């Protein structure tokens, strides 16, 4: 894994290009540590996840998974345990997450992409589920989340066949937000991150929570929570700063409280 800070955003690169950036225990632990630091760093407002080499991520390291299954039980966490922790951390990350797909995105790689708030991809990217190709079940949302992203019939086709399709088709599905030439991917992701980082961190965090929570709530409940959040937000500095900046015709300077 490679971790870089750029102004108010942080980049996390999966960096096992020779293994198509498959998730090993070591790399997963490194990503978890980076995410923990990001959550504690108020200077970081946006997170960007991408990969090095020709793949974004081909899922879990199946060789390591096989070793875990074949060894005697010793109470030590295996790759699936750390992967579960990683997906939980990403799903509940309080800061906006942009995933920049630089290449092959398969199985657990697709599940990683589904934790994103915004997905951009290079023209070279191909995306699919692929679990069925290896007799493996999804464990990070492939079967229970993909259909919410792209529709149930299309999701079942991808799950059952294991086929991969170009990022352009996934843009048509509504999953990928922008497809760009490979050499423009990082610049595009950074521009989006800079635009998002200029907004109120307080608003972004609460918006993200409301969107996530509303997925499994009745509409009336979600609307009440949204209104309550707005009422609470009116007491914040960022709310006052935003209205003042509007009145004074200037760019607001949000502080996140």
mmCIF file of C-alpha atoms in Angstrom:
data_model
loop_
_atom_site.group_PDB
_atom_site.id
_atom_site.type_symbol
_atom_site.label_atom_id
_atom_site.label_comp_id
_atom_site.label_asym_id
_atom_site.label_seq_id
_atom_site.Cartn_x
_atom_site.Cartn_y
_atom_site.Cartn_z
ATOM 1 C CA UNK A 1 0.000 0.000 0.000
ATOM 2 C CA UNK A 2 1.075 3.552 -0.719
ATOM 3 C CA UNK A 3 -0.359 6.429 1.294
ATOM 4 C CA UNK A 4 -0.051 10.054 0.183
ATOM 5 C CA UNK A 5 -1.527 13.350 1.350
ATOM 6 C CA UNK A 6 -2.357 16.075 -1.157
ATOM 7 C CA UNK A 7 -3.684 19.224 0.464
ATOM 8 C CA UNK A 8 -7.054 18.295 1.982
ATOM 9 C CA UNK A 9 -7.289 14.843 0.434
ATOM 10 C CA UNK A 10 -5.475 11.571 0.968
ATOM 11 C CA UNK A 11 -4.654 8.907 -1.622
ATOM 12 C CA UNK A 12 -4.521 5.226 -0.766
ATOM 13 C CA UNK A 13 -3.024 3.066 -3.525
ATOM 14 C CA UNK A 14 -3.323 -0.712 -3.534
ATOM 15 C CA UNK A 15 0.225 -1.703 -4.416
ATOM 16 C CA UNK A 16 0.592 -5.374 -5.278
ATOM 17 C CA UNK A 17 0.611 -4.986 -9.081
ATOM 18 C CA UNK A 18 2.157 -8.404 -9.716
ATOM 19 C CA UNK A 19 -0.847 -9.974 -7.910
ATOM 20 C CA UNK A 20 -3.389 -7.629 -9.535
ATOM 21 C CA UNK A 21 -3.619 -5.806 -6.190
ATOM 22 C CA UNK A 22 -5.431 -8.724 -4.600
ATOM 23 C CA UNK A 23 -6.084 -8.140 -0.921
ATOM 24 C CA UNK A 24 -3.534 -9.827 1.308
ATOM 25 C CA UNK A 25 -3.694 -9.773 5.083
ATOM 26 C CA UNK A 26 -0.685 -7.436 5.235
ATOM 27 C CA UNK A 27 -2.060 -4.906 2.756
ATOM 28 C CA UNK A 28 -5.515 -4.994 4.327
ATOM 29 C CA UNK A 29 -4.019 -4.244 7.752
ATOM 30 C CA UNK A 30 -2.054 -1.343 6.243
ATOM 31 C CA UNK A 31 -5.194 0.135 4.673
ATOM 32 C CA UNK A 32 -7.061 -0.177 7.978
ATOM 33 C CA UNK A 33 -4.271 1.686 9.747
ATOM 34 C CA UNK A 34 -4.319 4.446 7.124
ATOM 35 C CA UNK A 35 -8.102 4.799 7.430
ATOM 36 C CA UNK A 36 -7.806 5.063 11.200
ATOM 37 C CA UNK A 37 -5.302 7.922 10.802
ATOM 38 C CA UNK A 38 -7.528 9.613 8.219
ATOM 39 C CA UNK A 39 -10.546 9.561 10.527
ATOM 40 C CA UNK A 40 -8.485 11.316 13.213
ATOM 41 C CA UNK A 41 -6.988 13.937 10.882
ATOM 42 C CA UNK A 42 -9.280 16.953 10.550
ATOM 43 C CA UNK A 43 -7.113 18.371 7.775
ATOM 44 C CA UNK A 44 -8.147 15.506 5.488
ATOM 45 C CA UNK A 45 -11.610 16.023 4.040
ATOM 46 C CA UNK A 46 -11.711 13.524 1.156
ATOM 47 C CA UNK A 47 -10.256 10.032 0.622
ATOM 48 C CA UNK A 48 -9.264 8.637 -2.796
ATOM 49 C CA UNK A 49 -8.693 4.898 -3.253
ATOM 50 C CA UNK A 50 -6.946 3.613 -6.380
ATOM 51 C CA UNK A 51 -4.441 0.991 -7.509
ATOM 52 C CA UNK A 52 -0.998 0.714 -9.037
ATOM 53 C CA UNK A 53 -0.359 -1.241 -12.219
ATOM 54 C CA UNK A 54 -2.908 -2.744 -14.592
ATOM 55 C CA UNK A 55 -5.513 -3.618 -11.973
ATOM 56 C CA UNK A 56 -7.482 -1.772 -9.355
ATOM 57 C CA UNK A 57 -8.152 -4.950 -7.396
ATOM 58 C CA UNK A 58 -8.934 -8.555 -8.291
ATOM 59 C CA UNK A 59 -10.426 -9.351 -4.895
ATOM 60 C CA UNK A 60 -8.992 -11.371 -2.039
ATOM 61 C CA UNK A 61 -5.686 -13.179 -2.421
ATOM 62 C CA UNK A 62 -7.088 -16.671 -3.050
ATOM 63 C CA UNK A 63 -3.718 -18.332 -2.395
ATOM 64 C CA UNK A 64 -3.586 -16.777 1.039
ATOM 65 C CA UNK A 65 -7.221 -17.673 1.637
ATOM 66 C CA UNK A 66 -6.459 -21.302 0.757
ATOM 67 C CA UNK A 67 -3.527 -21.330 3.190
ATOM 68 C CA UNK A 68 -5.787 -19.962 5.914
ATOM 69 C CA UNK A 69 -8.318 -22.713 5.294
ATOM 70 C CA UNK A 70 -5.704 -25.485 5.282
ATOM 71 C CA UNK A 71 -3.815 -24.515 8.421
ATOM 72 C CA UNK A 72 -4.709 -25.739 11.897
ATOM 73 C CA UNK A 73 -7.010 -23.392 13.841
ATOM 74 C CA UNK A 74 -4.869 -21.208 16.092
ATOM 75 C CA UNK A 75 -7.200 -18.313 16.931
ATOM 76 C CA UNK A 76 -5.303 -15.935 14.684
ATOM 77 C CA UNK A 77 -7.334 -13.731 12.341
ATOM 78 C CA UNK A 78 -7.314 -14.754 8.694
ATOM 79 C CA UNK A 79 -7.651 -12.733 5.512
ATOM 80 C CA UNK A 80 -11.467 -12.956 5.578
ATOM 81 C CA UNK A 81 -11.558 -11.505 9.086
ATOM 82 C CA UNK A 82 -9.447 -8.524 8.064
ATOM 83 C CA UNK A 83 -11.415 -8.090 4.840
ATOM 84 C CA UNK A 84 -14.654 -7.966 6.832
ATOM 85 C CA UNK A 85 -13.149 -5.280 9.053
ATOM 86 C CA UNK A 86 -11.967 -3.308 6.019
ATOM 87 C CA UNK A 87 -15.365 -3.310 4.311
ATOM 88 C CA UNK A 88 -17.065 -2.267 7.531
ATOM 89 C CA UNK A 89 -14.581 0.575 7.947
ATOM 90 C CA UNK A 90 -15.094 1.775 4.366
ATOM 91 C CA UNK A 91 -18.873 1.470 4.532
ATOM 92 C CA UNK A 92 -18.982 3.678 7.623
ATOM 93 C CA UNK A 93 -16.158 6.054 6.718
ATOM 94 C CA UNK A 94 -17.299 9.509 7.798
ATOM 95 C CA UNK A 95 -15.482 11.336 4.987
ATOM 96 C CA UNK A 96 -16.364 11.245 1.279
ATOM 97 C CA UNK A 97 -14.677 8.367 -0.541
ATOM 98 C CA UNK A 98 -13.728 8.552 -4.211
ATOM 99 C CA UNK A 99 -12.627 5.337 -5.908
ATOM 100 C CA UNK A 100 -10.500 5.771 -9.032
ATOM 101 C CA UNK A 101 -10.554 2.539 -11.031
ATOM 102 C CA UNK A 102 -7.261 2.299 -12.923
ATOM 103 C CA UNK A 103 -7.752 -1.175 -14.376
ATOM 104 C CA UNK A 104 -9.272 -4.612 -13.811
ATOM 105 C CA UNK A 105 -11.896 -4.459 -11.062
ATOM 106 C CA UNK A 106 -13.110 -7.918 -10.133
ATOM 107 C CA UNK A 107 -14.901 -9.702 -7.280
ATOM 108 C CA UNK A 108 -13.732 -8.070 -4.036
ATOM 109 C CA UNK A 109 -12.406 -5.204 -6.138
ATOM 110 C CA UNK A 110 -15.946 -4.471 -7.302
ATOM 111 C CA UNK A 111 -17.111 -4.766 -3.704
ATOM 112 C CA UNK A 112 -14.484 -2.197 -2.698
ATOM 113 C CA UNK A 113 -15.768 0.110 -5.431
ATOM 114 C CA UNK A 114 -19.290 -0.256 -4.064
ATOM 115 C CA UNK A 115 -18.194 1.371 -0.796
ATOM 116 C CA UNK A 116 -17.406 4.579 -2.719
ATOM 117 C CA UNK A 117 -19.454 7.741 -2.777
ATOM 118 C CA UNK A 118 -18.085 8.634 -6.217
ATOM 119 C CA UNK A 119 -16.542 6.267 -8.799
ATOM 120 C CA UNK A 120 -14.350 7.380 -11.701
ATOM 121 C CA UNK A 121 -12.621 4.996 -14.079
ATOM 122 C CA UNK A 122 -10.073 4.900 -16.853
ATOM 123 C CA UNK A 123 -11.116 3.817 -20.327
ATOM 124 C CA UNK A 124 -8.976 0.705 -19.851
ATOM 125 C CA UNK A 125 -10.973 -0.496 -16.866
ATOM 126 C CA UNK A 126 -13.071 -3.654 -17.039
ATOM 127 C CA UNK A 127 -15.425 -4.478 -14.195
ATOM 128 C CA UNK A 128 -17.183 -7.656 -13.113
ATOM 129 C CA UNK A 129 -18.082 -9.812 -10.135
ATOM 130 C CA UNK A 130 -16.299 -13.044 -11.032
ATOM 131 C CA UNK A 131 -16.850 -14.932 -7.766
ATOM 132 C CA UNK A 132 -18.731 -17.702 -9.557
ATOM 133 C CA UNK A 133 -15.744 -18.296 -11.847
ATOM 134 C CA UNK A 134 -13.786 -19.676 -8.880
ATOM 135 C CA UNK A 135 -16.577 -21.335 -6.916
ATOM 136 C CA UNK A 136 -16.510 -18.541 -4.335
ATOM 137 C CA UNK A 137 -19.400 -16.649 -2.761
ATOM 138 C CA UNK A 138 -19.264 -12.865 -2.399
ATOM 139 C CA UNK A 139 -18.582 -11.655 1.116
ATOM 140 C CA UNK A 140 -18.337 -7.873 0.783
ATOM 141 C CA UNK A 141 -21.689 -6.999 -0.763
ATOM 142 C CA UNK A 142 -21.592 -8.558 -4.224
ATOM 143 C CA UNK A 143 -24.800 -10.532 -3.854
ATOM 144 C CA UNK A 144 -26.712 -8.213 -1.535
ATOM 145 C CA UNK A 145 -25.629 -4.779 -2.711
ATOM 146 C CA UNK A 146 -24.865 -4.905 -6.424
ATOM 147 C CA UNK A 147 -28.537 -5.158 -7.431
ATOM 148 C CA UNK A 148 -29.257 -1.936 -5.541
ATOM 149 C CA UNK A 149 -26.597 -0.211 -7.613
ATOM 150 C CA UNK A 150 -27.409 -1.475 -11.118
ATOM 151 C CA UNK A 151 -30.763 -3.271 -10.971
ATOM 152 C CA UNK A 152 -31.620 -6.830 -9.984
ATOM 153 C CA UNK A 153 -31.697 -8.503 -13.412
ATOM 154 C CA UNK A 154 -28.431 -6.998 -14.579
ATOM 155 C CA UNK A 155 -26.807 -7.851 -11.231
ATOM 156 C CA UNK A 156 -27.911 -11.488 -11.424
ATOM 157 C CA UNK A 157 -26.524 -11.799 -14.945
ATOM 158 C CA UNK A 158 -23.134 -10.476 -13.812
ATOM 159 C CA UNK A 159 -23.114 -12.604 -10.668
ATOM 160 C CA UNK A 160 -24.104 -15.819 -12.421
ATOM 161 C CA UNK A 161 -21.914 -15.485 -15.540
ATOM 162 C CA UNK A 162 -18.828 -13.879 -14.002
ATOM 163 C CA UNK A 163 -18.540 -11.721 -17.127
ATOM 164 C CA UNK A 164 -16.656 -8.426 -17.187
ATOM 165 C CA UNK A 165 -17.646 -5.291 -19.091
ATOM 166 C CA UNK A 166 -15.868 -2.020 -19.921
ATOM 167 C CA UNK A 167 -16.243 0.926 -17.554
ATOM 168 C CA UNK A 168 -18.249 2.769 -20.214
ATOM 169 C CA UNK A 169 -21.058 0.232 -19.851
ATOM 170 C CA UNK A 170 -20.952 0.596 -16.070
ATOM 171 C CA UNK A 171 -21.342 4.333 -16.600
ATOM 172 C CA UNK A 172 -24.503 3.548 -18.536
ATOM 173 C CA UNK A 173 -25.628 1.449 -15.558
ATOM 174 C CA UNK A 174 -25.195 4.531 -13.344
ATOM 175 C CA UNK A 175 -22.426 2.937 -11.266
ATOM 176 C CA UNK A 176 -19.409 4.794 -12.686
ATOM 177 C CA UNK A 177 -19.751 8.565 -12.714
ATOM 178 C CA UNK A 178 -17.048 9.445 -15.225
ATOM 179 C CA UNK A 179 -14.820 7.522 -17.658
ATOM 180 C CA UNK A 180 -11.606 9.221 -18.790
ATOM 181 C CA UNK A 181 -8.370 8.346 -20.598
ATOM 182 C CA UNK A 182 -5.974 6.467 -18.320
ATOM 183 C CA UNK A 183 -3.500 9.353 -18.214
ATOM 184 C CA UNK A 184 -6.239 11.694 -16.934
ATOM 185 C CA UNK A 185 -7.611 9.452 -14.181
ATOM 186 C CA UNK A 186 -5.656 10.802 -11.223
ATOM 187 C CA UNK A 187 -6.120 14.405 -12.294
ATOM 188 C CA UNK A 188 -9.866 13.869 -12.674
ATOM 189 C CA UNK A 189 -10.175 12.231 -9.256
ATOM 190 C CA UNK A 190 -8.126 15.006 -7.664
ATOM 191 C CA UNK A 191 -10.265 17.735 -9.245
ATOM 192 C CA UNK A 192 -13.410 16.127 -7.875
ATOM 193 C CA UNK A 193 -11.757 15.729 -4.470
ATOM 194 C CA UNK A 194 -10.743 19.397 -4.415
ATOM 195 C CA UNK A 195 -14.281 20.464 -5.301
ATOM 196 C CA UNK A 196 -15.755 18.297 -2.527
ATOM 197 C CA UNK A 197 -13.107 19.347 0.006
ATOM 198 C CA UNK A 198 -14.154 22.981 -0.395
ATOM 199 C CA UNK A 199 -17.572 22.165 1.093
ATOM 200 C CA UNK A 200 -18.402 22.013 4.777
ATOM 201 C CA UNK A 201 -16.942 18.823 6.335
ATOM 202 C CA UNK A 202 -19.795 18.926 8.809
ATOM 203 C CA UNK A 203 -22.413 18.969 6.042
ATOM 204 C CA UNK A 204 -20.661 16.260 4.034
ATOM 205 C CA UNK A 205 -20.389 13.946 7.028
ATOM 206 C CA UNK A 206 -24.049 14.366 7.971
ATOM 207 C CA UNK A 207 -25.262 14.070 4.369
ATOM 208 C CA UNK A 208 -23.332 10.829 4.004
ATOM 209 C CA UNK A 209 -24.855 9.441 7.198
ATOM 210 C CA UNK A 210 -28.386 10.418 6.176
ATOM 211 C CA UNK A 211 -28.033 8.814 2.750
ATOM 212 C CA UNK A 212 -26.641 5.601 4.259
ATOM 213 C CA UNK A 213 -29.247 5.342 7.004
ATOM 214 C CA UNK A 214 -32.182 6.096 4.700
ATOM 215 C CA UNK A 215 -31.460 3.034 2.563
ATOM 216 C CA UNK A 216 -33.157 0.770 5.113
ATOM 217 C CA UNK A 217 -35.684 3.154 6.626
ATOM 218 C CA UNK A 218 -39.219 4.183 5.845
ATOM 219 C CA UNK A 219 -39.453 7.523 4.062
ATOM 220 C CA UNK A 220 -41.257 9.240 6.960
ATOM 221 C CA UNK A 221 -38.507 8.207 9.375
ATOM 222 C CA UNK A 222 -35.771 9.418 7.035
ATOM 223 C CA UNK A 223 -37.505 12.761 6.459
ATOM 224 C CA UNK A 224 -37.863 13.338 10.208
ATOM 225 C CA UNK A 225 -34.175 12.562 10.733
ATOM 226 C CA UNK A 226 -33.176 14.892 7.915
ATOM 227 C CA UNK A 227 -35.210 17.772 9.338
ATOM 228 C CA UNK A 228 -33.837 17.152 12.834
ATOM 229 C CA UNK A 229 -30.303 17.185 11.417
ATOM 230 C CA UNK A 230 -31.000 20.500 9.711
ATOM 231 C CA UNK A 231 -32.334 22.038 12.925
ATOM 232 C CA UNK A 232 -29.241 20.905 14.822
ATOM 233 C CA UNK A 233 -27.005 22.142 12.013
ATOM 234 C CA UNK A 234 -28.368 25.700 12.289
ATOM 235 C CA UNK A 235 -26.339 26.077 15.502
ATOM 236 C CA UNK A 236 -23.028 25.299 13.767
ATOM 237 C CA UNK A 237 -20.283 27.655 12.638
ATOM 238 C CA UNK A 238 -20.404 26.276 9.088
ATOM 239 C CA UNK A 239 -24.114 27.074 8.767
ATOM 240 C CA UNK A 240 -23.548 30.658 9.859
ATOM 241 C CA UNK A 241 -20.468 30.982 7.645
ATOM 242 C CA UNK A 242 -22.305 29.650 4.616
ATOM 243 C CA UNK A 243 -25.189 32.114 4.966
ATOM 244 C CA UNK A 244 -22.842 35.005 5.692
ATOM 245 C CA UNK A 245 -20.729 34.194 2.640
ATOM 246 C CA UNK A 246 -23.876 34.058 0.479
ATOM 247 C CA UNK A 247 -25.036 37.432 1.787
ATOM 248 C CA UNK A 248 -21.593 39.004 1.343
ATOM 249 C CA UNK A 249 -21.073 37.417 -2.099
ATOM 250 C CA UNK A 250 -17.820 35.691 -1.150
ATOM 251 C CA UNK A 251 -16.480 32.160 -1.010
ATOM 252 C CA UNK A 252 -17.213 30.517 2.359
ATOM 253 C CA UNK A 253 -14.392 29.197 4.514
ATOM 254 C CA UNK A 254 -15.771 26.184 6.321
ATOM 255 C CA UNK A 255 -14.140 24.763 9.454
ATOM 256 C CA UNK A 256 -16.149 21.631 10.095
ATOM 257 C CA UNK A 257 -17.925 22.565 13.327
#
